[in-house]
CSV table of C-alpha atoms and ligand atoms in Angstrom, one decimal:
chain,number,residue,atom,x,y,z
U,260,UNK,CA,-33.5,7.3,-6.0
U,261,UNK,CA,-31.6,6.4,-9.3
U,262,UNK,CA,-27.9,6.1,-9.6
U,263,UNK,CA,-28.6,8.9,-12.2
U,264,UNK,CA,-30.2,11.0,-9.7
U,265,UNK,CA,-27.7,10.7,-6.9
U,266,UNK,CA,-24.8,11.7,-9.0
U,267,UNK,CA,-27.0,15.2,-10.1
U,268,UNK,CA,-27.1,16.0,-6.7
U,269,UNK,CA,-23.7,14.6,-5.2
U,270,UNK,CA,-21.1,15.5,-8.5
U,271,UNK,CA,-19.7,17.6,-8.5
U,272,UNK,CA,-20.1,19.5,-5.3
U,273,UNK,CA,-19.5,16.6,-3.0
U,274,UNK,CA,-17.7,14.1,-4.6
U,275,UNK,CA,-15.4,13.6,-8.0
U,276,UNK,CA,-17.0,11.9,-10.3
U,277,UNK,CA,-14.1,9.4,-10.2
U,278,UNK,CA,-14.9,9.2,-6.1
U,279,UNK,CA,-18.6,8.7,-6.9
U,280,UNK,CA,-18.2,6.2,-9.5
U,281,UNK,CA,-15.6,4.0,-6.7
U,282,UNK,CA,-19.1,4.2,-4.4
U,283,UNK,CA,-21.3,3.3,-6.8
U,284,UNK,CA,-19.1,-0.3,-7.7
U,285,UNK,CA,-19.0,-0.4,-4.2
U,286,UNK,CA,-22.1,-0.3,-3.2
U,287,UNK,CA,-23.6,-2.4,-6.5
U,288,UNK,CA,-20.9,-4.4,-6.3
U,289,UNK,CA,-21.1,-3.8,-10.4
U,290,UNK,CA,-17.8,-2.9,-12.5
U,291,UNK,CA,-19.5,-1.2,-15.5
U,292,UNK,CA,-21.6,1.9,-14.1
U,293,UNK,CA,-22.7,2.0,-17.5
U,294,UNK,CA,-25.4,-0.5,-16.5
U,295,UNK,CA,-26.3,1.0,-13.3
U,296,UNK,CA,-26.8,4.8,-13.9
U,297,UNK,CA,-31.0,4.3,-14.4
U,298,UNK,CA,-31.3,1.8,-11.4
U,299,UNK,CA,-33.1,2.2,-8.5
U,300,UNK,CA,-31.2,1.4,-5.5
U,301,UNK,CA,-32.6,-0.3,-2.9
U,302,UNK,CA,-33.1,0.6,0.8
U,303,UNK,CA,-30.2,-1.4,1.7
U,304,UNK,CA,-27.5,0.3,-1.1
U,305,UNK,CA,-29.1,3.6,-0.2
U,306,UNK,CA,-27.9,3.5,3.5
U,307,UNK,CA,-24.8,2.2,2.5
U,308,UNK,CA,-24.4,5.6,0.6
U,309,UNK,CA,-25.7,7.4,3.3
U,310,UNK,CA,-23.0,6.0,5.5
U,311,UNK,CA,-20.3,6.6,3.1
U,312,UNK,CA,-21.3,10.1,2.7
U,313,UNK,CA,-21.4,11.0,6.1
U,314,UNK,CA,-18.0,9.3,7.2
U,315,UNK,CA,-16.5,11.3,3.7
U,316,UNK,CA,-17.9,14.3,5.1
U,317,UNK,CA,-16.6,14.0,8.9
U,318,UNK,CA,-13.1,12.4,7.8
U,319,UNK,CA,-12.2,13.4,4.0
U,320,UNK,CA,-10.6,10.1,4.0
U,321,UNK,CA,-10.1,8.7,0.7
U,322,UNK,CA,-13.4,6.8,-0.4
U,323,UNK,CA,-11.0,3.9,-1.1
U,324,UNK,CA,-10.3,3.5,2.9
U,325,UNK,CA,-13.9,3.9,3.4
U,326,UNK,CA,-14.8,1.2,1.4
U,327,UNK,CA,-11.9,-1.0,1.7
U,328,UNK,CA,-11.7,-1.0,-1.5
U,329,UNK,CA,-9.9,-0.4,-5.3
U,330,UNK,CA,-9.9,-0.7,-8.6
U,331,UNK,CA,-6.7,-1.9,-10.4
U,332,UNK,CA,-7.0,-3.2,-13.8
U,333,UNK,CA,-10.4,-4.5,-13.3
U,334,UNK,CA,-9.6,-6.1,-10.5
U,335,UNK,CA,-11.0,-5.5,-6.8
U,336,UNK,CA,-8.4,-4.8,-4.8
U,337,UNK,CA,-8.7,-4.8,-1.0
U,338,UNK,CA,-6.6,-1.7,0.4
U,339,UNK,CA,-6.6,-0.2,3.8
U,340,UNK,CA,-4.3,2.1,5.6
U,341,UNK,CA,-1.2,0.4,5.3
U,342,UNK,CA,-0.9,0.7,1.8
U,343,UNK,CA,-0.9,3.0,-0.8
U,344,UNK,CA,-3.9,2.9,-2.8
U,345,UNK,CA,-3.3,1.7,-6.3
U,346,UNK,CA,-2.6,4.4,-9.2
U,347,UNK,CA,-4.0,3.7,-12.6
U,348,UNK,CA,-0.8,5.1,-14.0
U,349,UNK,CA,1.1,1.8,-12.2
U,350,UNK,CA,-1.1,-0.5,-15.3
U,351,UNK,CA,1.1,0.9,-17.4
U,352,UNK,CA,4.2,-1.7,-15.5
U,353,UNK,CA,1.3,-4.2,-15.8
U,354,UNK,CA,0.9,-3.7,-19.4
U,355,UNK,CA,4.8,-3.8,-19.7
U,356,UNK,CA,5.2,-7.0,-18.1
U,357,UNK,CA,2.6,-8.6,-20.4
U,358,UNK,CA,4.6,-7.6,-23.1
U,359,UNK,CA,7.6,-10.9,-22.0
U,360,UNK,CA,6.8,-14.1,-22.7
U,361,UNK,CA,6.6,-15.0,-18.7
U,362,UNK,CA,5.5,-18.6,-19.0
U,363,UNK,CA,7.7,-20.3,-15.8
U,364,UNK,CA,9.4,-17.3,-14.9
U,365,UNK,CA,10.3,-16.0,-11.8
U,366,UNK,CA,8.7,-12.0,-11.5
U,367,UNK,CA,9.7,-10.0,-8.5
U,368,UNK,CA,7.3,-7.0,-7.3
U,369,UNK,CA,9.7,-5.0,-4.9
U,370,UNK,CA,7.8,-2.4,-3.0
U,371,UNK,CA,4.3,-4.5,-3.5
U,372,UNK,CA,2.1,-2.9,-1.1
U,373,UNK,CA,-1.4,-4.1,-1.9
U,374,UNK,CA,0.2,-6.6,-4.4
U,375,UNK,CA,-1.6,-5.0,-6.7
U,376,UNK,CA,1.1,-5.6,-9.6
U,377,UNK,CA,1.9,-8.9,-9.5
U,378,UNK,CA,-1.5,-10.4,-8.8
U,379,UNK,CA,-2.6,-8.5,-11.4
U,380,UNK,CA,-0.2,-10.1,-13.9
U,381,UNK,CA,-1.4,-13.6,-12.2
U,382,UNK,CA,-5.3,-13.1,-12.4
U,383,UNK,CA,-4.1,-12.3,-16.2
U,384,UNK,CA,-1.6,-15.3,-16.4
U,385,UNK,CA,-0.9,-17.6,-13.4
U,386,UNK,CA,2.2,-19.5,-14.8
U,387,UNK,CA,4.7,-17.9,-13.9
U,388,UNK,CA,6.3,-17.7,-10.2
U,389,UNK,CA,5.9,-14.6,-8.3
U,390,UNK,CA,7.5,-12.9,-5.1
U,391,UNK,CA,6.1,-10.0,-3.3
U,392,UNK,CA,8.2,-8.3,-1.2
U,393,UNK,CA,8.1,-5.1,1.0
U,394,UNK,CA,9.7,-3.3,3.9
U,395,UNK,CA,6.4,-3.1,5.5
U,396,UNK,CA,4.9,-6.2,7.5
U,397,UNK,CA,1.4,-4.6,7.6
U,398,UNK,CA,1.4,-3.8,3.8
U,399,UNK,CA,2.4,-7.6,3.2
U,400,UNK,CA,-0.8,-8.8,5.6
U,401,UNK,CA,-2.8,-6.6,2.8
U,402,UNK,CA,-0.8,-8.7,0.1
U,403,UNK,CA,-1.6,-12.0,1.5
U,404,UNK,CA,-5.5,-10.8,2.1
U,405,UNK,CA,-5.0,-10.0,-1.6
U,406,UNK,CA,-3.1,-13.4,-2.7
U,407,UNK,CA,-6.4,-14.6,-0.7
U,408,UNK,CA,-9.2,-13.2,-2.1
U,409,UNK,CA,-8.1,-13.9,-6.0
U,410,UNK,CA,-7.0,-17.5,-5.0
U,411,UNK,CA,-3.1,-16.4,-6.2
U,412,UNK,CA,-0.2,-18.0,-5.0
U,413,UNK,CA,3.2,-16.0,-4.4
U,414,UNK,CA,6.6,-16.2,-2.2
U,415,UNK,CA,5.9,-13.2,0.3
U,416,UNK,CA,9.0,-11.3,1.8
U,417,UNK,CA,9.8,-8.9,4.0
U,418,UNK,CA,12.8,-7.2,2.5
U,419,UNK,CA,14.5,-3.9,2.3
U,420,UNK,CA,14.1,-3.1,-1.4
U,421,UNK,CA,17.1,-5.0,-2.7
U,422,UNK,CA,18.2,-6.9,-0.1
U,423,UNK,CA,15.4,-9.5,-0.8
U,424,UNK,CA,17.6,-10.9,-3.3
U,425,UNK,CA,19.6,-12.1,0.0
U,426,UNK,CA,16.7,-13.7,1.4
U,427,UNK,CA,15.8,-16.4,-1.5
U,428,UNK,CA,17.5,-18.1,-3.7
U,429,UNK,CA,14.9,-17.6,-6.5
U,430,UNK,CA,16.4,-16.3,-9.8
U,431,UNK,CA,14.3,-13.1,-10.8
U,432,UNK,CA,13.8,-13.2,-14.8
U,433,UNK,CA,11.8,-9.8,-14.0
U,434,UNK,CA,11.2,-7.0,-11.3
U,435,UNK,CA,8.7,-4.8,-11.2
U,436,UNK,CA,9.5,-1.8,-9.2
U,437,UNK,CA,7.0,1.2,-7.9
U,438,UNK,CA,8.9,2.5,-4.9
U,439,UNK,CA,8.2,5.5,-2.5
U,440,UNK,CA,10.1,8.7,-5.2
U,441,UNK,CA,8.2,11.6,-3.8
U,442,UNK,CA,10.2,14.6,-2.2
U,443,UNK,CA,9.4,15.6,1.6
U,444,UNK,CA,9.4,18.9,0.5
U,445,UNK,CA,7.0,18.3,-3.2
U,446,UNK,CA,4.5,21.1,-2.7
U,447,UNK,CA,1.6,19.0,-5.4
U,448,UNK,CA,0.6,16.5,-2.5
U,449,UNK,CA,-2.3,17.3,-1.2
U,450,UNK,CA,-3.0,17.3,2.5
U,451,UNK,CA,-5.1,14.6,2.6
U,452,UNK,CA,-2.6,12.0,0.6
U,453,UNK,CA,-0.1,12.7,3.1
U,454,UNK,CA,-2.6,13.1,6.2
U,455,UNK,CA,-4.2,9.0,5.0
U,456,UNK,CA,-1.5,7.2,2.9
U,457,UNK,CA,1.8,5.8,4.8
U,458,UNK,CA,4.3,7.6,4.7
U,459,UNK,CA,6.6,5.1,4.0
U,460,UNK,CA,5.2,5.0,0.6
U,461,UNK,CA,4.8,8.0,-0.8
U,462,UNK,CA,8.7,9.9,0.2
U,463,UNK,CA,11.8,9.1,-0.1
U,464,UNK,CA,15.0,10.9,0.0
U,465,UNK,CA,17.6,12.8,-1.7
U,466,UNK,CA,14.5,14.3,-3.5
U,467,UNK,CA,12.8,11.3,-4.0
U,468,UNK,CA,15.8,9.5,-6.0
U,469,UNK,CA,16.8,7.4,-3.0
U,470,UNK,CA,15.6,4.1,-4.4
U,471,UNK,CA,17.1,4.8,-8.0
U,472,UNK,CA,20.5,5.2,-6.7
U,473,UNK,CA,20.3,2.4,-4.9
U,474,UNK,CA,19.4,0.3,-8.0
U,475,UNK,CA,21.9,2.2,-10.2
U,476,UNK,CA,24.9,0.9,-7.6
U,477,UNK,CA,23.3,-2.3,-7.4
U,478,UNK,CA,23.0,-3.3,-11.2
U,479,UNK,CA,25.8,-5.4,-12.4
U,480,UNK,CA,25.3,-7.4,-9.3
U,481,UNK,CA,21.6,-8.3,-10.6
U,482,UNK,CA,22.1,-8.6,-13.7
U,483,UNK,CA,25.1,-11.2,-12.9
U,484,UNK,CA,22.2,-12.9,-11.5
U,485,UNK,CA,20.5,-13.3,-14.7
U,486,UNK,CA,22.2,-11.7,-17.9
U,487,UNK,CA,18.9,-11.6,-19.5
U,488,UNK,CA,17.1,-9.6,-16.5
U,489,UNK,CA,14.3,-7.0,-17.2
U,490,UNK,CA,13.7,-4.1,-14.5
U,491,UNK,CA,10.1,-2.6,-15.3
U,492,UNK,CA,10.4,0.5,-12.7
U,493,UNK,CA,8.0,3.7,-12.1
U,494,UNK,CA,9.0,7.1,-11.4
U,495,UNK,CA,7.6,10.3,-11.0
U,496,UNK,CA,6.6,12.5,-13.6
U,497,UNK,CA,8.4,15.1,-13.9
U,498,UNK,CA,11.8,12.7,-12.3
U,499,UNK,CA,12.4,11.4,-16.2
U,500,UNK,CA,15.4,14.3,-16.3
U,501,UNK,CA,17.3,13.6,-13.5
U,502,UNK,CA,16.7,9.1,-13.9
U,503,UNK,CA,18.3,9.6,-17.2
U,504,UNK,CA,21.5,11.9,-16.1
U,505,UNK,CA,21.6,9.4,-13.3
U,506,UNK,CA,21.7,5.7,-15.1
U,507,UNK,CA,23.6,7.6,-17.9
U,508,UNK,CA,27.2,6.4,-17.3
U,509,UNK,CA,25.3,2.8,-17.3
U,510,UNK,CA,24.2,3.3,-21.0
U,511,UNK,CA,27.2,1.5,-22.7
U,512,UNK,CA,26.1,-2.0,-20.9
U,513,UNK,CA,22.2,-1.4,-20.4
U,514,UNK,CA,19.7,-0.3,-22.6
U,515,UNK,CA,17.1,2.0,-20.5
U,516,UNK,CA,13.6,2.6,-22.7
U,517,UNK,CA,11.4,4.7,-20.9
U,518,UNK,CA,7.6,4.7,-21.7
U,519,UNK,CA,4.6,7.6,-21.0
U,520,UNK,CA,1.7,6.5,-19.2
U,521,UNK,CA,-1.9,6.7,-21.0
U,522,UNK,CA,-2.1,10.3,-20.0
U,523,UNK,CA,1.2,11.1,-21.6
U,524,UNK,CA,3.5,11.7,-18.9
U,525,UNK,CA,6.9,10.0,-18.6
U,526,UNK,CA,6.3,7.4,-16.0
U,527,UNK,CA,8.3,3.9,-16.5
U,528,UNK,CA,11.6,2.9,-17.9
U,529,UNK,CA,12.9,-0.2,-18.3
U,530,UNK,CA,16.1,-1.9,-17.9
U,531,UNK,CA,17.8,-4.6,-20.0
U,532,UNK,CA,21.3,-6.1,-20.9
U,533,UNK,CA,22.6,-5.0,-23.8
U,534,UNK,CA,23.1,-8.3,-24.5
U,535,UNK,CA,20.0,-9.6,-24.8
U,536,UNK,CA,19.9,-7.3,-28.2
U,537,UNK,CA,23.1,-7.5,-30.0
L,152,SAM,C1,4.6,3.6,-4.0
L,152,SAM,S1,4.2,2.3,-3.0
L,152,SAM,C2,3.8,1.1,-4.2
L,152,SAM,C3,2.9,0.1,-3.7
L,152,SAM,C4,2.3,-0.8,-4.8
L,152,SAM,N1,3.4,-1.5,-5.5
L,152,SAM,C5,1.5,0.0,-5.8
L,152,SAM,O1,2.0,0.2,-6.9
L,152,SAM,O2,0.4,0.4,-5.5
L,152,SAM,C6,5.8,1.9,-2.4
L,152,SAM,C7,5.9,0.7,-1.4
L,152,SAM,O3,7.3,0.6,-1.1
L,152,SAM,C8,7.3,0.1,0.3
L,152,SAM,N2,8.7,0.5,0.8
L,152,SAM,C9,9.1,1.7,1.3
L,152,SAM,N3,10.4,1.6,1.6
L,152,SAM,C10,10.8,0.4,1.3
L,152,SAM,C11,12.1,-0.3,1.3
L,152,SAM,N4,13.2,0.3,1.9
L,152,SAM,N5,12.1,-1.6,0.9
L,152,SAM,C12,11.1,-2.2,0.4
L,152,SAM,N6,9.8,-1.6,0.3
L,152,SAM,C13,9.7,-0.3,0.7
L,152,SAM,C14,6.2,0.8,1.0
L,152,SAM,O4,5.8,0.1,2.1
L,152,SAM,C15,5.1,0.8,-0.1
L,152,SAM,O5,4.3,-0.4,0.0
């Protein structure tokens, strides 16, 4: 059967095209389906299929768990369990780093999960130091496999959120923040997001604002670390209301831009010194 062929009779009724497309790189091992739509696959790539369909079917576990495997950028990450799967809209802190001149400076990615941020900005430009760091031992074994598989180097920690900046004595020039800012009670996640991803990931308290607090109180002690510190940090889409009422009394010393994702949704601001512009 043709690539072609299969997606007639698996999209939509089976699978997204978005989850069929995941397969198909899989299982090819190809980035651009573009190339592989008229191919025949071979007996090999067709049980692979097979087998993916029929564990999709029994668990309706998110293909990227099945296959070990995700997109980011254009890089393959490896995911499993123990960390969220990487979101395109999280490019968008990618694209927002690349913006700095980050030649020998030091980039933190607080709440790294798959690592998927920072070793992103490395596979795109290596010289620069970077520190991963997350609550969650497991999801730092998936960043190391990552650091691993795309020959990367990085300081790894385990750290609650901030408090990593008690553990090293490395300067941050950057951090790059997508913590857990989903509400326990946020009726738009579907069952099988909560039933597959951690938990730990996705929710966090006082209606998903937890982690923002704690970097509002926490701000003039980092930026007395470096004046000229940037915070690149993602929120939720429809949290760009309440993050700007909150950081609000902070406006006279910081400059907060936020930025909308590619699909037009508010989903990153960033935080600098007012002195780095006047
Ligand atoms: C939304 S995920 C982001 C993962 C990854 N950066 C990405 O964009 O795909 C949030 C991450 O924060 C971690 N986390 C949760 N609570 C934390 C805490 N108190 N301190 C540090 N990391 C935490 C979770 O383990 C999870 O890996």
């Amino acid at each position: 059967m043709t690539v072609n062929e299969l997606k007639t009779q698996y999209v939509p009724t089976f699978f997204t095209l978005a989850e069929f497309k995941e397969i198909i790189i899989y299982i090819t091992n190809k980035s651009d389906l573009n190339f592989v739509m008229d191919n025949q696959l071979s007996k090999e790539e067709s049980d692979l299929f097979l087998t993916l369909v029929n564990n999709f079917k029994s668990s309706k576990k998110p293909i990227a768990y099945l296959t070990g495997n995700k997109y980011f950028y254009k890089f393959d990450f490896f995911v499993n369990e123990n960390v969220l799967i990487p979101r395109p809209e999280t490019e968008l802190i990618v694209d927002e780093i690349l913006k700095y001149d980050i030649n020998e400076k030091n980039i933190f990615d607080i709440c790294c999960g798959s690592g998927c941020i920072g070793i992103t900005v490395k596979n795109i430009n290596s010289k620069f130091n970077l520190v991963l760091s997350d609550i969650s031992e497991k999801a730092l074994e998936v960043a190391k496999i990552n650091l691993k598989k795309f020959n990367q180097k990085a300081t790894v920690l385990q750290a609650d959120f901030l408090d990593v900046f008690k553990k090293t004595n490395i300067i941050p020039d950057i951090i790059a923040i997508n913590p857990p800012y989903i509400d326990i009670s946020d009726q738009n996640i579907s069952e099988n997001v909560k039933k597959y991803e951690p938990n730990i990931a996705l929710f966090a308290k006082n209606n998903g604002l937890e982690f923002y607090k704690i970097l509002f109180n926490s701000l003039d002690d980092l930026f007395k670390l470096n004046k000229k510190l940037i915070i690149i940090c993602e929120f939720g889409f429809q949290q760009k209301k309440e993050i700007k009422y909150l950081f609000s009394p902070l406006i006279v010393k910081y400059r907060i831009d936020f930025k909308k994702d590619y699909s037009n949704n508010w989903r990153v601001f960033t935080i600098t010194s007012k002195e780095n512009y006047e």
